Each structure stands twice: as C-alpha cells, then as structure tokens.
Amino acid sequence: MGGTGSSSMMNSLLIYSWLCLMLSLVPFSIFFVALQSRPRIVEGTVFINGSSRIGRTDADFICATLDWWPPEKCDYGTCSWGTTSLLNLDLTDPLLLNAIKAFSPLKIRLGGTLQNKVIYETQQQACTASFIKSSSEMFGFSQGCLPLSRWDELNTFFREAGAEVIFGLNALNGRTIASDGSAKGAWNSSNAEALIRYTVNKNFTIFGWELGNELSGSGIGTSVAPDQYASDITNLHDIVRKTYASLGKRKKKPLVLAPGGFYDANWLTEFINKTPKNSLQVVTHHIYNLGPGDDTHLIDRILDSSYLDGGSSPFSGLQGILKSSGSSAVAWVGEAGGAYNSGHNLVTNAFVFSFWYLDQLGMASSYNTKTYCRQSLVGGNYGLLNPTTFVPNPDYYSALLWHRLMGTKVLSTSFSGTKKIRAYAHCSKKSQGITILLINLDGNTIANVHVSTENAITIQTARQHHQNRRSEFARMAKGSKVNAHVREEYHLTAGGGDLHSQTVLLNGKVLAVNNTSGSIPSIEPVEARLSDPITIAPFSIVFAHIANVTVPACMSNS
C-alpha cells in the first residue's frame, strides 16, 4: 500500500506541475481542452555528445525561394500563386521588406520550373512578354521574359532587404527535345552571359548563379545527361570567372551551383566526377518527400517518426558521393516544399508543417548540409508568408527562431523515452552554450525531458580553470553574465490547439505583426530552472538555450 500511495502522490505532483506550466504558457481555452483529454506524462532524456561536431552549416543556413509561377498556375483546381511571381511581386510592401530584414541576412533563391524557359532582355533586344498558359507547351506555359527594368527593381529591393541572392539560369536555352523526351545539345549560354555581364556592370551583388531546375536524373518535363551537364557547368564557371575578373579582389565572385534536381545517386555520381574540381562550388538537390499536394495523408506522414527518419536518405547519400569523389563542392537543399504541386492549404502553410520543416532542418544539418532553401518565401500553399497579405505563417517563425538560435556546429544528439520526440542540438549562435530543439509529435503526451551532456563544462568551471590561460573559451566566458541556474525556452504551440491553424503562439502569446508599421514581433524567451526537466506540451515545439553549459565541440575552431 505504501508504494502505491507514494506512486500516486508522485503522479499527482507531476500532473499539478504540468497544469501550472500550461497555465503560464497557453490561453485558458487550450488549457481546458488539454485538461479534458488528460494527456499522459512520460519521462525522457536527450543525450548530447559534445566531444566533436558531426556537421557544420553556413551561418546563413536558412534560405527561401521566390518562383516564376504566374497567377494562372493552378493545381487540383486551386490557383494559389496570385501575384507572387518574380515578375509581379509587390516590392513596395513594408511587411515583405521587414520579413526578409528580420533574418539579416536571408538567402533567397530565385528560380523554379519556368526558369528554364525565361529569356532575359538585353540592352540590344527588348522584351515585354510574360508567361502565357498553354497546354501544348512544356510545363504548361509559353516562354517568358525578364525585363531589365524588373531585374533592376529586384536587385534594388534585395539590396535594401539585405538578402543574399542566388539566381537560377535558363538551362534549356539552345537545346532541342528528342523523341524520348530528353534534352539534347549544349546549353546556349549567350543570353545568360549577357545578364551576368549587365549585373556586374550595374554593381548588383549576386551570391550565386545556379544552372537549371529539375533537369537532372529523370528530370521533370525533360532531362539533361550528366556528362553534358558537367560540360555546361564548366562553361558557366568560365563565364563567371571572366566576367567578375574585372572587379579584382574588390568583390567576392559568386558561387556556381547545380543541378537543382531530385537526388539520383547514379546521375549525381557521374555528374560530379566529370565536373572539373574547381568549376562547381555547390551541389543542390530538391526535396518533396511527402507526396502530391492533394494527398489526404500528409499529416499522417508528418507525425510519423519512422517516415521522417526515411527522409535522411538523400542527405546521407549525397554526403557519401561528395566524400568519395574528392570534390570540394558542398551540399545544399536548393528547394524543399515537402508536398509537390504547390503544397496543401492549411497543411503546408499551417502549424503542423513546422514539425516536418524543423525536423528537415535538423536532419539536413546533421549531414553537413550547408544551406536549406524553403519553397517558398511567398507563393503557393507552402509559403513562409501569406501570398496576399505577406503576414507570416507559422513556419516563418520556426525559421526565424532556428536562424537566431542554432549555430553552425552540429552536435550528435539522441533521445530516449518515446519515439514521438524528435531532438537536435547545436552550439548556440552568437552566444554561449548549446541550443536544443525538441519536437513533440504526440497530441496526447507531455514529455518531461532531462538533458545529459557528455564532456560538458559549465561557464563557472571554465572561469575557475582558465583564469590564467588565454584560451578561446576563457575569452568567451570572461565578463559573461550567465545565470547559472536558468535556461531560456521558446515554446511554440498552435493557435486554438488546431494543427491546421495559421496562427502560432510563442510561450502562450500570439505572434502577430504590427498592422501599422508592418514590423515583425519580437521573439522573447521564458526562463526555466536549469535543474528542472524541459516540459514539452502535446503537439508542440521547444527551443531551449542553455547558456551555462558548453562542450568541447563548441570551444574548438574546427
């Protein structure tokens, strides 16, 4: 009897503690629903091996895309793109500007299916035509044109926003389509070279030039053989090298990226091996691993840990190919919308999609992926921003939290207790300590998560051991104002407790833009006692910044 009574009391105390936490974090309506459902409580431990990093990302790991699709682009009877095309996006809206500025910087990849059919206006040959819907044309639209005046407007806007621009070039220019559907012949680079030369002369800053969109492997619509693609990349590299040579060392040359298609081991292996080592800096691949946008089982897959685990294959495969080839090129995800054909309204633009998106960011970074470009910044049903109002969807705030909290060094992380918790950890960004990302895929479970760090060192211990030594960590710890007894937590939950909600709560408060100024809301944590476990509510996401603890991997320059 004594043992049973003690266990009941312990369970009662745990439930009481959880109720107190929920009252402080969420509105009463959500709390009441949670109380009615009586979620179970599980204990778990996140293990972090900090002896060395397992991957390293770019500091500007977060990237988003802008596409060419016109308003007439429709999928499954829904036209979700509106005026979000590169040709008609409203660049005067202060909210769009502020949404990009909040990242300081945000990489933006300009491209998509129709980039392969764009002609660029030149100073010798004007153009005004936009894409025209046509069922007889490849990709469903006629050839389009980028006026130089619009290119000027885009670059002026991106300069003000502080964006880092990657531009996708028209890789089908000059090729013919064979009877088997493949693209034959070499890329005619003359039009692209004219645009690159114009860009340099106008002193526009481009972070990278990418050749083609989804023409690798079996391709979408058509495909290019790997040996031909390698030759085309060599051509692009030479154009970039020669065109930017006039700038000397005043400006860093843009990266050359390719092929911007789906992972195909055999095709990529041949392409990388046949591309001269110095011609290609980034290998980009696309991810739409949840299926078509009209699939009724999207949420089932998002909430399935085993399914999410399967998403690691292209990351590990490409990492292996790059390593075995001896290439100095690095891996990027150049486009990832999860569900293809414009996504699914109230799924890929709702709170539930942050489970997939953040898990992808964590998984990709653990395989040494340097940058991850989300399809899209705005446009379709998977935009970070609403296509009409530019109001941020939940994934925008998930991306912003990642960008501000997760550093470049990736730590080996595992979780014990339930398969429904996804866990990742990095050295913190621009601050001391480590940051942990925890995702609860279970709608009926509260997880009390304990943190176990191998080879961990506290700031106080570092101060004691490094008072007379000039080490990197001693310099970092010197003068720090770390509270040794607390950590900072950022709890994300769905508005109204509805996974389909496009409203997100941070620590119980709705994140909403200022309608007058168009400013992005501040992102502030709550403090929790370091001795307490991290409590993760059902269907929620937590970033936990532990400033008082660091590990050898975070102290090293490597």
XYZ file of C-alpha atoms in Angstrom:
558
model
C 0.000 0.000 0.000
C 2.795 2.377 0.918
C 4.465 2.002 -2.522
C 1.186 2.526 -4.379
C 0.364 5.638 -2.354
C 3.810 7.078 -2.988
C 3.470 6.472 -6.726
C 0.020 8.116 -6.810
C 1.338 11.136 -4.960
C 4.250 11.425 -7.374
C 1.909 11.251 -10.362
C -0.354 13.856 -8.790
C 2.601 16.181 -8.253
C 3.715 15.713 -11.868
C 0.225 16.487 -13.167
C -0.023 19.518 -10.856
C 3.344 20.785 -12.097
C 2.277 20.356 -15.691
C -1.014 22.208 -15.058
C 0.898 25.125 -13.556
C 3.220 25.248 -16.549
C 0.359 25.127 -19.033
C -1.439 27.953 -17.246
C 1.648 30.112 -17.668
C 2.234 29.200 -21.320
C -1.123 28.845 -23.060
C -4.521 30.552 -23.178
C -7.273 29.116 -20.980
C -9.172 27.685 -23.963
C -6.247 25.481 -24.970
C -5.568 24.566 -21.358
C -9.187 23.484 -20.874
C -9.054 21.216 -23.937
C -5.787 19.700 -22.702
C -7.304 19.134 -19.263
C -10.267 17.303 -20.737
C -8.055 14.981 -22.790
C -5.869 14.119 -19.748
C -2.581 13.624 -21.614
C -0.192 11.094 -20.235
C 3.197 12.121 -18.884
C 6.425 10.458 -19.995
C 9.976 10.946 -18.831
C 12.775 11.131 -21.358
C 16.395 12.107 -21.784
C 18.112 13.933 -24.602
C 21.733 12.778 -24.867
C 24.254 15.189 -26.397
C 27.753 14.007 -27.235
C 29.786 17.173 -27.317
C 33.217 15.696 -27.912
C 33.218 16.834 -31.566
C 30.783 18.221 -34.097
C 29.072 15.887 -36.582
C 28.316 18.579 -39.146
C 28.710 22.236 -39.911
C 26.268 24.591 -41.626
C 26.601 28.045 -43.079
C 25.823 30.825 -40.614
C 23.044 31.804 -43.029
C 21.707 28.242 -43.239
C 18.099 29.381 -43.654
C 17.131 30.155 -47.243
C 13.811 30.712 -49.005
C 12.769 30.759 -52.651
C 10.867 33.031 -54.988
C 9.381 31.473 -58.114
C 8.251 32.443 -61.614
C 4.741 30.961 -61.491
C 2.092 33.408 -62.792
C -1.449 33.730 -61.332
C -2.696 31.149 -63.858
C -0.640 28.381 -62.215
C -3.258 26.036 -60.732
C -3.105 22.611 -59.093
C -6.041 20.342 -58.256
C -8.460 23.146 -59.189
C -6.842 25.729 -56.904
C -4.772 28.703 -58.068
C -2.564 29.578 -55.106
C 0.204 31.751 -56.522
C -1.547 35.064 -57.081
C 0.860 37.930 -57.716
C 3.924 36.333 -56.112
C 5.923 35.790 -59.298
C 9.325 37.392 -59.685
C 7.667 39.397 -62.464
C 4.781 40.841 -60.433
C 5.579 40.566 -56.709
C 4.793 43.822 -54.876
C 8.212 45.034 -53.764
C 6.811 48.129 -52.045
C 5.058 46.337 -49.199
C 6.810 47.143 -45.880
C 5.871 43.794 -44.339
C 7.637 41.864 -47.118
C 10.719 44.014 -46.627
C 10.666 43.638 -42.833
C 10.099 39.880 -43.047
C 13.344 39.496 -45.001
C 15.266 42.056 -42.944
C 14.479 40.158 -39.734
C 16.996 37.475 -40.741
C 19.911 39.768 -41.576
C 20.704 38.028 -43.861
C 18.283 35.693 -45.585
C 19.453 33.733 -48.604
C 16.863 33.892 -51.379
C 16.974 31.541 -54.346
C 15.234 32.933 -57.447
C 14.109 30.073 -59.626
C 11.781 27.207 -60.315
C 10.379 25.187 -63.195
C 9.797 28.124 -65.537
C 13.338 29.482 -65.142
C 14.329 27.019 -67.856
C 12.063 28.888 -70.300
C 12.954 32.500 -69.396
C 14.711 34.794 -71.833
C 16.483 37.811 -70.381
C 16.075 41.180 -72.024
C 19.340 42.686 -73.215
C 20.316 46.247 -73.994
C 20.234 45.250 -77.658
C 16.937 43.338 -77.660
C 13.906 44.439 -75.641
C 11.124 42.150 -74.426
C 7.792 42.581 -72.682
C 6.133 39.176 -72.918
C 5.234 37.268 -69.765
C 4.320 33.594 -69.437
C 1.134 32.561 -71.256
C -0.768 29.456 -70.206
C -0.704 26.793 -72.903
C -1.497 23.096 -72.552
C 0.633 22.288 -75.591
C 3.791 23.793 -74.083
C 6.274 22.051 -71.801
C 5.469 22.902 -68.169
C 2.087 24.312 -69.314
C 3.313 27.810 -70.192
C 4.958 29.569 -73.103
C 8.382 31.168 -72.949
C 8.607 34.195 -70.648
C 10.891 37.189 -70.400
C 12.699 39.078 -67.643
C 12.840 42.802 -68.491
C 15.997 44.588 -67.349
C 13.853 47.177 -65.582
C 12.377 44.423 -63.413
C 15.839 42.983 -62.754
C 16.866 46.459 -61.578
C 13.843 46.650 -59.256
C 14.500 43.219 -57.782
C 18.161 43.948 -57.084
C 17.369 47.321 -55.513
C 14.839 45.654 -53.237
C 17.137 42.796 -52.235
C 19.961 45.241 -51.504
C 17.694 47.182 -49.138
C 16.461 43.957 -47.524
C 19.995 42.644 -47.043
C 19.204 39.417 -48.906
C 21.799 37.113 -50.437
C 20.540 36.285 -53.920
C 21.015 33.021 -55.810
C 19.704 33.220 -59.381
C 18.657 30.195 -61.421
C 19.632 30.368 -65.107
C 17.758 29.158 -68.210
C 19.427 25.787 -68.736
C 17.179 24.694 -71.642
C 18.191 27.622 -73.836
C 19.547 26.310 -77.150
C 18.664 22.653 -76.579
C 16.231 20.527 -78.559
C 13.860 17.948 -77.086
C 14.301 14.465 -78.535
C 11.519 11.962 -79.187
C 12.330 10.181 -75.933
C 11.756 13.425 -74.018
C 15.409 14.124 -73.218
C 17.088 17.466 -73.897
C 19.850 17.293 -76.497
C 22.716 19.603 -77.308
C 24.786 22.043 -75.305
C 23.385 24.934 -73.289
C 23.388 28.198 -75.259
C 24.909 30.483 -72.650
C 24.914 33.747 -74.646
C 21.701 35.136 -73.139
C 22.729 34.217 -69.595
C 26.173 35.707 -70.166
C 24.562 38.991 -71.225
C 22.544 39.079 -67.992
C 25.596 38.272 -65.874
C 27.620 40.987 -67.616
C 24.780 43.501 -67.109
C 24.565 42.521 -63.449
C 28.277 43.139 -62.927
C 28.163 46.473 -64.751
C 25.268 47.614 -62.559
C 27.229 46.601 -59.453
C 24.475 44.238 -58.288
C 25.645 41.645 -55.778
C 24.754 38.031 -56.569
C 25.655 35.311 -54.075
C 25.456 32.510 -56.613
C 24.454 31.526 -60.152
C 22.641 28.190 -60.428
C 22.225 26.342 -63.716
C 18.893 24.650 -64.309
C 15.910 23.432 -62.343
C 14.996 19.748 -62.044
C 16.718 18.603 -65.239
C 18.951 16.037 -63.525
C 18.224 12.327 -63.236
C 14.946 11.525 -64.987
C 14.061 15.219 -64.749
C 10.710 16.993 -64.645
C 9.410 17.551 -68.172
C 12.796 16.735 -69.677
C 16.319 15.857 -68.600
C 19.956 16.528 -69.473
C 22.640 13.823 -69.486
C 25.226 14.131 -66.672
C 28.250 14.449 -68.966
C 26.583 17.282 -70.902
C 25.579 18.989 -67.662
C 29.199 18.787 -66.466
C 30.329 20.474 -69.690
C 27.694 23.184 -69.284
C 28.803 23.868 -65.713
C 32.384 24.272 -66.887
C 31.090 26.839 -69.370
C 29.188 28.718 -66.647
C 32.200 28.694 -64.346
C 34.359 30.205 -67.096
C 31.764 32.930 -67.773
C 31.564 33.849 -64.070
C 35.349 33.829 -63.709
C 35.947 36.043 -66.736
C 33.067 38.441 -66.120
C 33.935 39.064 -62.489
C 37.688 39.251 -63.141
C 37.394 42.991 -63.813
C 36.341 43.517 -60.198
C 39.622 42.089 -58.919
C 39.562 41.445 -55.197
C 37.038 44.203 -54.546
C 34.154 41.788 -54.671
C 33.915 38.089 -53.983
C 32.983 36.011 -57.034
C 29.566 34.341 -56.867
C 29.264 30.619 -56.294
C 28.411 28.264 -59.145
C 25.591 25.872 -58.208
C 23.919 22.880 -59.896
C 21.931 20.840 -60.764
C 18.868 21.810 -58.696
C 17.095 18.485 -59.132
C 15.988 15.424 -57.201
C 18.508 13.077 -55.659
C 19.624 10.401 -58.120
C 22.761 8.601 -56.951
C 23.963 7.335 -60.334
C 23.338 10.599 -62.178
C 24.953 12.723 -59.458
C 27.969 10.444 -59.180
C 28.694 10.722 -62.902
C 27.986 14.451 -62.970
C 30.250 15.247 -60.015
C 33.059 13.004 -61.238
C 33.003 14.573 -64.711
C 32.858 18.172 -63.493
C 36.290 19.789 -63.025
C 37.000 20.169 -59.309
C 37.154 23.954 -59.339
C 34.121 24.547 -61.571
C 31.368 23.714 -59.090
C 31.101 25.012 -55.541
C 27.636 23.763 -54.536
C 25.584 20.669 -55.394
C 21.888 21.444 -54.928
C 19.039 18.972 -54.607
C 15.285 19.269 -54.074
C 13.022 17.596 -51.516
C 9.294 16.894 -51.841
C 9.202 13.657 -49.887
C 5.616 13.877 -48.584
C 3.936 13.281 -51.945
C 1.493 15.370 -54.005
C -0.291 18.345 -52.509
C -3.712 16.715 -52.797
C -2.704 13.661 -50.752
C -5.062 13.184 -47.807
C -2.382 11.502 -45.692
C 0.119 14.360 -45.481
C -0.401 14.933 -41.764
C -0.145 11.199 -41.053
C 3.313 11.202 -42.638
C 4.387 14.378 -40.870
C 3.517 12.864 -37.484
C 5.161 9.502 -38.243
C 8.674 9.293 -36.798
C 9.588 6.331 -38.986
C 8.533 8.197 -42.100
C 10.552 11.241 -41.054
C 13.586 9.027 -40.468
C 13.348 7.845 -44.078
C 13.970 11.403 -45.198
C 17.650 11.079 -44.303
C 18.494 9.004 -47.418
C 19.265 11.850 -49.851
C 21.318 13.688 -47.230
C 23.471 10.704 -46.365
C 23.704 9.592 -49.999
C 24.896 12.945 -51.312
C 27.321 13.321 -48.421
C 28.826 9.952 -49.379
C 29.108 10.831 -53.078
C 30.857 14.137 -52.361
C 33.265 12.465 -49.966
C 34.152 9.573 -52.279
C 34.589 11.851 -55.308
C 37.079 14.097 -53.575
C 35.075 17.111 -54.706
C 35.392 20.343 -52.737
C 31.746 21.150 -53.523
C 29.282 21.252 -50.637
C 25.643 20.161 -50.408
C 22.638 22.466 -50.297
C 18.932 21.796 -50.346
C 18.046 24.199 -53.156
C 14.274 23.807 -52.906
C 12.036 21.992 -50.426
C 8.288 22.352 -50.194
C 7.515 18.931 -48.747
C 4.406 18.318 -50.861
C 4.760 18.980 -54.586
C 2.353 20.827 -56.889
C 2.103 23.908 -54.674
C 1.527 22.133 -51.365
C -1.769 21.806 -49.491
C -3.694 24.697 -47.968
C -3.980 24.537 -44.153
C -1.313 21.843 -44.013
C 1.891 23.065 -45.662
C 1.157 26.646 -44.599
C -0.150 25.755 -41.127
C 1.340 24.977 -37.726
C 1.607 21.226 -38.327
C 4.121 21.774 -41.111
C 6.702 23.133 -38.670
C 7.087 19.556 -37.406
C 8.261 18.450 -40.861
C 10.184 21.638 -41.635
C 12.184 21.875 -38.412
C 12.875 18.151 -38.478
C 14.238 18.580 -42.004
C 16.464 21.456 -40.884
C 17.814 19.361 -38.017
C 18.339 16.274 -40.150
C 19.923 18.134 -43.080
C 22.382 19.976 -40.848
C 23.467 16.738 -39.181
C 24.579 15.508 -42.632
C 26.726 18.588 -43.246
C 24.217 20.354 -45.493
C 25.325 23.983 -45.622
C 22.094 25.729 -46.676
C 18.414 24.767 -46.792
C 16.080 26.685 -49.151
C 12.389 26.526 -48.316
C 9.860 26.614 -51.148
C 8.727 29.288 -50.824
C 9.182 32.668 -49.168
C 5.815 33.599 -50.634
C 3.679 31.807 -53.210
C 1.758 28.560 -53.437
C 0.345 26.841 -50.381
C 3.744 26.346 -48.759
C 4.945 29.933 -48.409
C 6.516 31.262 -45.236
C 4.365 34.342 -45.858
C 0.717 34.679 -46.855
C 0.595 35.243 -50.654
C -1.880 38.127 -50.380
C -1.069 39.931 -47.132
C 2.565 38.834 -46.515
C 1.566 38.024 -42.921
C 3.916 35.295 -41.651
C 2.690 31.724 -41.476
C 3.875 29.544 -38.552
C 6.923 28.202 -40.411
C 8.262 31.742 -40.789
C 8.672 31.985 -37.016
C 10.122 28.474 -36.854
C 12.716 29.508 -39.434
C 13.452 32.772 -37.617
C 13.989 31.000 -34.286
C 16.329 28.497 -35.938
C 18.247 31.307 -37.635
C 18.726 33.229 -34.398
C 19.395 30.350 -32.013
C 21.043 27.416 -33.807
C 24.745 27.902 -34.506
C 26.831 26.399 -37.270
C 28.262 23.469 -35.285
C 26.014 20.406 -35.127
C 26.152 18.079 -32.124
C 25.433 14.364 -32.004
C 22.015 14.057 -30.364
C 19.709 11.190 -29.436
C 16.543 10.825 -27.394
C 15.397 8.079 -25.050
C 11.873 7.788 -23.696
C 9.428 7.910 -26.613
C 9.747 7.710 -30.387
C 7.430 10.689 -30.735
C 10.074 13.202 -29.656
C 12.491 14.474 -32.296
C 15.665 16.021 -30.866
C 18.528 18.059 -32.332
C 21.249 20.201 -30.761
C 23.764 22.776 -31.973
C 26.274 25.062 -30.391
C 24.371 28.276 -29.766
C 24.524 31.085 -32.278
C 26.257 34.325 -31.248
C 26.031 33.303 -27.608
C 27.446 30.862 -25.105
C 26.301 27.326 -24.544
C 24.131 24.959 -26.549
C 20.644 25.127 -28.031
C 18.347 22.105 -28.159
C 15.376 21.658 -30.499
C 12.648 19.285 -29.294
C 9.561 18.394 -31.354
C 6.607 16.540 -29.807
C 4.668 14.642 -32.494
C 2.229 13.215 -29.934
C -1.013 15.026 -29.244
C -1.715 13.160 -26.019
C 1.663 13.127 -24.283
C 3.553 15.605 -22.148
C 7.273 14.884 -22.134
C 9.496 15.864 -19.235
C 12.923 15.902 -20.860
C 16.170 15.709 -18.925
C 19.395 16.845 -20.592
C 22.538 14.708 -20.482
C 25.673 16.253 -21.997
C 28.834 14.209 -22.384
C 32.039 16.169 -21.666
C 30.012 19.224 -20.637
C 31.689 22.202 -18.982
C 29.901 24.946 -17.069
C 30.785 28.585 -17.517
C 31.688 28.834 -13.828
C 34.044 25.854 -14.084
C 35.627 27.383 -17.152
C 36.230 30.627 -15.312
C 37.972 28.756 -12.489
C 40.173 26.691 -14.801
C 41.044 29.397 -17.289
C 41.722 32.427 -15.101
C 45.352 32.464 -16.140
C 45.100 30.913 -19.591
C 44.421 32.599 -22.932
C 42.071 30.032 -24.402
C 39.162 30.643 -26.753
C 36.693 29.525 -24.125
C 38.269 31.656 -21.407
C 37.841 34.696 -23.611
C 34.254 33.693 -24.296
C 33.489 33.221 -20.602
C 35.251 36.368 -19.450
C 32.795 39.021 -18.418
C 29.776 36.880 -19.335
C 26.547 37.451 -17.453
C 25.175 33.952 -17.496
C 22.673 32.967 -14.849
C 23.951 29.595 -13.731
C 20.536 28.445 -12.561
C 18.249 29.108 -15.534
C 17.850 28.365 -19.226
C 15.834 30.184 -21.878
C 12.918 28.390 -23.530
C 10.805 29.145 -26.595
C 7.592 27.074 -26.691
C 5.646 27.030 -29.971
C 2.026 25.861 -29.997
C -0.830 26.069 -32.498
C -3.490 28.745 -32.273
C -6.598 27.258 -30.692
C -4.764 23.951 -30.318
C -5.562 23.266 -34.004
C -2.768 21.767 -36.088
C -4.332 23.378 -39.169
C -4.079 26.844 -37.613
C -2.062 29.541 -39.347
C -1.592 31.288 -36.008
C 1.313 30.342 -33.765
C 1.792 31.058 -30.068
C 5.180 31.669 -28.510
C 5.155 30.889 -24.797
C 1.376 31.254 -24.824
C 1.223 34.578 -26.663
C 0.098 35.011 -30.251
C 2.848 36.143 -32.603
C 1.321 38.926 -34.677
C 2.777 41.644 -36.878
C 2.184 45.328 -36.234
C -0.522 46.258 -38.733
C 0.506 49.911 -38.727
C 4.255 49.622 -39.215
C 4.436 46.148 -40.736
C 7.064 45.198 -38.176
C 7.810 41.612 -37.169
C 7.043 40.847 -33.487
C 9.865 40.408 -31.015
C 10.898 36.865 -30.150
C 11.374 36.607 -26.385
C 12.004 33.504 -24.240
C 10.736 32.440 -20.846
C 13.182 31.332 -18.172
C 13.111 27.928 -16.504
C 15.191 26.480 -13.701
C 18.139 24.568 -15.058
C 17.537 21.795 -12.547
C 14.031 21.149 -13.879
C 13.311 18.985 -16.927
C 12.193 20.669 -20.157
C 8.435 20.149 -20.310
C 7.091 19.728 -23.827
C 3.331 20.032 -24.236
C 1.438 17.775 -26.690
C 1.890 18.776 -30.336
C 4.418 21.460 -29.520
C 7.954 22.574 -30.332
C 10.592 23.824 -27.903
C 13.914 25.566 -28.438
C 15.933 25.506 -25.210
C 19.029 27.679 -24.906
C 21.339 26.528 -22.127
C 23.966 29.242 -21.814
C 25.663 27.879 -18.699
C 26.772 24.642 -20.351
C 29.129 24.172 -23.234
C 31.001 21.235 -24.736
C 34.437 20.762 -26.360
C 32.921 20.845 -29.870
C 31.688 24.375 -29.249
C 35.057 25.534 -27.903
C 37.029 24.363 -30.922
C 37.666 26.435 -34.037
C 37.429 23.338 -36.239
